[in-house]
Tab-separated table of C-alpha atoms in Angstrom:
chain	number	residue	atom	x	y	z
T	1	UNK	CA	137.015	80.232	94.943
T	2	UNK	CA	135.003	80.233	91.758
T	3	UNK	CA	131.643	78.503	91.919
T	4	UNK	CA	128.822	77.719	89.507
T	5	UNK	CA	125.417	76.763	90.889
T	6	UNK	CA	122.915	74.991	88.635
T	7	UNK	CA	119.176	74.410	89.119
T	8	UNK	CA	117.135	72.308	89.013
T	9	UNK	CA	118.981	69.035	89.481
T	10	UNK	CA	116.183	67.128	87.726
T	11	UNK	CA	113.514	68.344	85.347
T	12	UNK	CA	110.664	66.444	83.727
T	13	UNK	CA	108.632	67.988	80.906
T	14	UNK	CA	106.030	66.742	78.475
T	15	UNK	CA	107.127	66.354	74.880
T	16	UNK	CA	106.562	69.629	73.077
T	17	UNK	CA	106.847	71.769	76.202
T	18	UNK	CA	109.744	74.094	77.001
T	19	UNK	CA	112.556	73.446	79.485
T	20	UNK	CA	114.605	76.055	81.324
T	21	UNK	CA	117.811	75.421	83.279
T	22	UNK	CA	119.459	78.192	85.294
T	23	UNK	CA	123.030	78.775	86.447
T	24	UNK	CA	124.647	81.359	88.690
T	25	UNK	CA	128.361	82.097	88.779
T	26	UNK	CA	130.462	83.787	91.431
T	27	UNK	CA	133.527	85.101	89.600
T	28	UNK	CA	132.772	88.478	88.028
T	29	UNK	CA	135.758	87.953	85.703
T	30	UNK	CA	133.972	85.070	83.953
T	31	UNK	CA	133.464	85.883	80.298
T	32	UNK	CA	132.616	82.594	78.562
T	33	UNK	CA	129.537	80.491	79.338
T	34	UNK	CA	129.092	77.170	77.507
T	35	UNK	CA	126.426	74.503	77.846
T	36	UNK	CA	127.137	70.809	77.390
T	37	UNK	CA	124.843	67.842	76.855
T	38	UNK	CA	125.802	64.393	78.099
T	39	UNK	CA	123.837	61.367	77.015
T	40	UNK	CA	123.949	58.243	79.121
T	41	UNK	CA	127.371	56.614	78.999
T	42	UNK	CA	128.741	59.214	76.616
T	43	UNK	CA	131.113	62.146	76.840
T	44	UNK	CA	129.862	65.750	77.309
T	45	UNK	CA	129.435	67.690	74.078
T	46	UNK	CA	128.954	71.412	73.534
T	47	UNK	CA	125.481	72.449	72.399
T	48	UNK	CA	125.665	76.236	72.676
T	49	UNK	CA	127.842	78.925	74.234
T	50	UNK	CA	127.702	82.655	74.903
T	51	UNK	CA	130.302	85.304	75.617
T	52	UNK	CA	130.002	88.182	78.043
T	53	UNK	CA	129.529	90.814	75.343
T	54	UNK	CA	126.284	89.170	74.171
T	55	UNK	CA	122.968	88.971	76.030
T	56	UNK	CA	121.261	86.200	74.096
T	57	UNK	CA	122.089	83.560	71.503
T	58	UNK	CA	119.814	81.149	69.639
T	59	UNK	CA	120.390	77.998	67.637
T	60	UNK	CA	117.159	76.465	66.358
T	61	UNK	CA	115.287	75.154	69.436
T	62	UNK	CA	118.025	76.100	71.875
T	63	UNK	CA	118.750	79.535	73.328
T	64	UNK	CA	120.953	80.905	76.062
T	65	UNK	CA	120.512	84.197	77.916
T	66	UNK	CA	123.083	85.993	80.058
T	67	UNK	CA	122.530	88.592	82.786
T	68	UNK	CA	125.962	89.856	83.787
T	69	UNK	CA	124.629	92.167	86.483
T	70	UNK	CA	122.907	89.305	88.283
T	71	UNK	CA	125.669	86.827	87.316
T	72	UNK	CA	123.323	84.262	85.948
T	73	UNK	CA	122.665	82.587	82.625
T	74	UNK	CA	119.983	80.207	81.431
T	75	UNK	CA	119.417	77.514	78.824
T	76	UNK	CA	116.055	77.409	77.084
T	77	UNK	CA	114.919	74.416	75.034
T	78	UNK	CA	111.659	74.817	73.143
T	79	UNK	CA	109.452	72.110	71.595
T	80	UNK	CA	111.257	69.403	73.548
T	81	UNK	CA	111.668	65.973	71.999
T	82	UNK	CA	112.518	62.585	73.550
T	83	UNK	CA	116.075	62.846	72.195
T	84	UNK	CA	116.583	65.953	74.336
T	85	UNK	CA	116.580	63.663	77.390
T	86	UNK	CA	120.102	63.867	78.848
T	87	UNK	CA	122.160	65.574	81.538
T	88	UNK	CA	122.947	69.218	80.818
T	89	UNK	CA	125.898	71.075	82.317
T	90	UNK	CA	126.583	74.772	82.388
T	91	UNK	CA	130.102	76.126	82.831
T	92	UNK	CA	131.888	79.421	83.345
T	93	UNK	CA	135.415	80.319	82.343
T	94	UNK	CA	137.307	83.218	83.869
T	95	UNK	CA	140.705	84.814	83.463
T	96	UNK	CA	142.255	82.363	85.916
T	97	UNK	CA	142.115	79.667	83.212
T	98	UNK	CA	139.771	77.519	85.289
T	99	UNK	CA	136.785	76.104	83.472
T	100	UNK	CA	134.216	75.445	86.224
T	101	UNK	CA	131.129	73.307	85.655
T	102	UNK	CA	127.771	73.290	87.377
T	103	UNK	CA	126.479	70.111	89.015
T	104	UNK	CA	124.224	69.178	86.107
T	105	UNK	CA	120.503	68.908	85.356
T	106	UNK	CA	118.920	65.614	84.361
T	107	UNK	CA	116.224	66.414	81.818
T	108	UNK	CA	113.526	63.854	81.084
T	109	UNK	CA	111.176	64.466	78.183
T	110	UNK	CA	108.025	62.417	78.622
T	111	UNK	CA	106.338	61.158	75.482
V	1	UNK	CA	141.600	63.139	63.352
V	2	UNK	CA	141.137	60.946	66.412
V	3	UNK	CA	140.310	63.979	68.619
V	4	UNK	CA	140.877	63.264	72.314
V	5	UNK	CA	141.730	59.702	73.261
V	6	UNK	CA	141.956	58.134	76.687
V	7	UNK	CA	143.247	54.794	77.942
V	8	UNK	CA	142.232	52.593	79.587
V	9	UNK	CA	138.418	52.635	79.336
V	10	UNK	CA	137.993	50.663	82.538
V	11	UNK	CA	140.332	49.997	85.455
V	12	UNK	CA	140.047	48.305	88.836
V	13	UNK	CA	142.691	49.057	91.450
V	14	UNK	CA	143.329	48.006	95.000
V	15	UNK	CA	143.789	50.608	97.697
V	16	UNK	CA	147.353	51.876	97.698
V	17	UNK	CA	148.160	50.974	94.113
V	18	UNK	CA	149.344	53.628	91.684
V	19	UNK	CA	148.532	54.047	88.024
V	20	UNK	CA	148.556	56.508	85.145
V	21	UNK	CA	145.558	57.469	83.036
V	22	UNK	CA	146.645	58.401	79.541
V	23	UNK	CA	145.240	61.269	77.497
V	24	UNK	CA	146.267	62.422	74.036
V	25	UNK	CA	144.889	64.894	71.498
V	26	UNK	CA	145.795	65.508	67.874
V	27	UNK	CA	144.213	68.944	67.428
V	28	UNK	CA	147.272	70.951	68.563
V	29	UNK	CA	145.271	72.394	71.458
V	30	UNK	CA	147.211	74.301	74.091
V	31	UNK	CA	144.679	73.927	76.921
V	32	UNK	CA	144.124	70.472	78.422
V	33	UNK	CA	142.355	69.449	81.597
V	34	UNK	CA	141.295	66.495	83.708
V	35	UNK	CA	137.891	66.173	85.354
V	36	UNK	CA	136.287	63.619	87.582
V	37	UNK	CA	132.567	62.973	87.380
V	38	UNK	CA	130.664	61.720	90.394
V	39	UNK	CA	126.874	61.351	90.715
V	40	UNK	CA	125.252	64.637	91.698
V	41	UNK	CA	128.537	66.535	91.681
V	42	UNK	CA	128.999	67.340	88.041
V	43	UNK	CA	132.428	67.651	86.497
V	44	UNK	CA	135.112	68.747	88.919
V	45	UNK	CA	138.428	70.064	87.655
V	46	UNK	CA	141.455	68.134	88.936
V	47	UNK	CA	144.388	69.700	87.062
V	48	UNK	CA	144.829	71.736	83.925
V	49	UNK	CA	147.587	72.844	81.579
V	50	UNK	CA	147.854	75.913	79.363
V	51	UNK	CA	150.756	74.530	77.349
V	52	UNK	CA	153.717	72.171	77.367
V	53	UNK	CA	155.625	72.456	80.646
V	54	UNK	CA	152.853	74.424	82.403
V	55	UNK	CA	150.358	72.815	84.780
V	56	UNK	CA	148.225	74.017	87.657
V	57	UNK	CA	145.770	72.709	90.214
V	58	UNK	CA	142.026	72.715	89.816
V	59	UNK	CA	139.285	72.230	92.422
V	60	UNK	CA	140.196	68.725	93.612
V	61	UNK	CA	143.943	68.095	93.021
V	62	UNK	CA	144.823	66.069	96.120
V	63	UNK	CA	146.046	62.555	95.351
V	64	UNK	CA	146.751	63.300	91.679
V	65	UNK	CA	149.795	64.459	89.724
V	66	UNK	CA	150.101	65.640	86.137
V	67	UNK	CA	152.823	66.604	83.714
V	68	UNK	CA	152.802	68.079	80.210
V	69	UNK	CA	155.997	67.312	78.346
V	70	UNK	CA	154.408	67.637	74.894
V	71	UNK	CA	151.440	69.502	73.440
V	72	UNK	CA	149.717	66.217	72.631
V	73	UNK	CA	149.914	64.277	75.904
V	74	UNK	CA	148.587	65.016	79.389
V	75	UNK	CA	148.768	61.961	81.689
V	76	UNK	CA	147.116	61.854	85.107
V	77	UNK	CA	148.854	59.893	87.844
V	78	UNK	CA	147.179	58.445	90.914
V	79	UNK	CA	149.896	58.190	93.529
V	80	UNK	CA	148.238	55.851	96.062
V	81	UNK	CA	144.694	54.957	95.080
V	82	UNK	CA	141.898	55.347	97.614
V	83	UNK	CA	138.228	54.258	97.420
V	84	UNK	CA	137.269	57.965	97.314
V	85	UNK	CA	138.938	58.131	93.901
V	86	UNK	CA	136.385	55.756	92.415
V	87	UNK	CA	134.916	57.854	89.621
V	88	UNK	CA	134.693	58.465	85.902
V	89	UNK	CA	137.622	60.522	84.641
V	90	UNK	CA	137.433	62.729	81.573
V	91	UNK	CA	140.271	64.435	79.775
V	92	UNK	CA	139.461	67.479	77.637
V	93	UNK	CA	141.261	69.893	75.349
V	94	UNK	CA	140.582	73.246	73.694
V	95	UNK	CA	142.402	76.084	71.946
V	96	UNK	CA	142.037	78.308	75.008
V	97	UNK	CA	140.033	78.163	78.277
V	98	UNK	CA	137.456	80.387	76.561
V	99	UNK	CA	136.580	77.937	73.820
V	100	UNK	CA	134.687	74.695	73.367
V	101	UNK	CA	136.288	71.821	75.222
V	102	UNK	CA	136.523	68.492	73.429
V	103	UNK	CA	136.208	65.547	75.770
V	104	UNK	CA	137.725	62.099	75.576
V	105	UNK	CA	135.529	59.002	76.013
V	106	UNK	CA	136.318	58.704	79.718
V	107	UNK	CA	137.911	56.158	82.047
V	108	UNK	CA	135.788	54.374	84.626
V	109	UNK	CA	137.984	53.717	87.666
V	110	UNK	CA	137.046	51.561	90.628
V	111	UNK	CA	139.241	51.425	93.719
V	112	UNK	CA	138.579	48.533	96.054
């Protein structure tokens, strides 16, 4: 079945450094790739998404890149701040209507 | 708009008991889904619906039933609770599977 692998599971960076989280998907029919942020005790919320007809998308300090050939996509956070500390999930949606999430990355930004 | 609401927020069950987790949305979304969240395992899809009267299984459907009689409501039923069903459950909705999903606040379920 469809699968989304996410790495690393935990990531610690110094404040001001960059953070990169990578995901790989298995279903070649996947065409929508969102990223969600979940703060402790809260619900997941969308931070950025990308569709299969685009290779890169930026929103201030956050960017996502997509390599359809390799079936992987990445989240890049620049100039990290303490409030970026959270769990980040990638997801992939395919034509089967299943929205499959990765296992999450716990990001810690050290002050 | 209230968005996506879930009840209850917390629930403790004994093994073998049944219960229904409620989910409602007021955004007229066609796509609704249920996830369970366990440490280190991310969000796993239990069941989903693409519209009233249409439901299908996700990754981990065993032990759960759903129905979708209206666009707004998508309840999740635990038929005979087991300790393995201890988890945090999230309901979500979106216009289509290829759009942002809006999550409810979650239900923390403990099965003893």
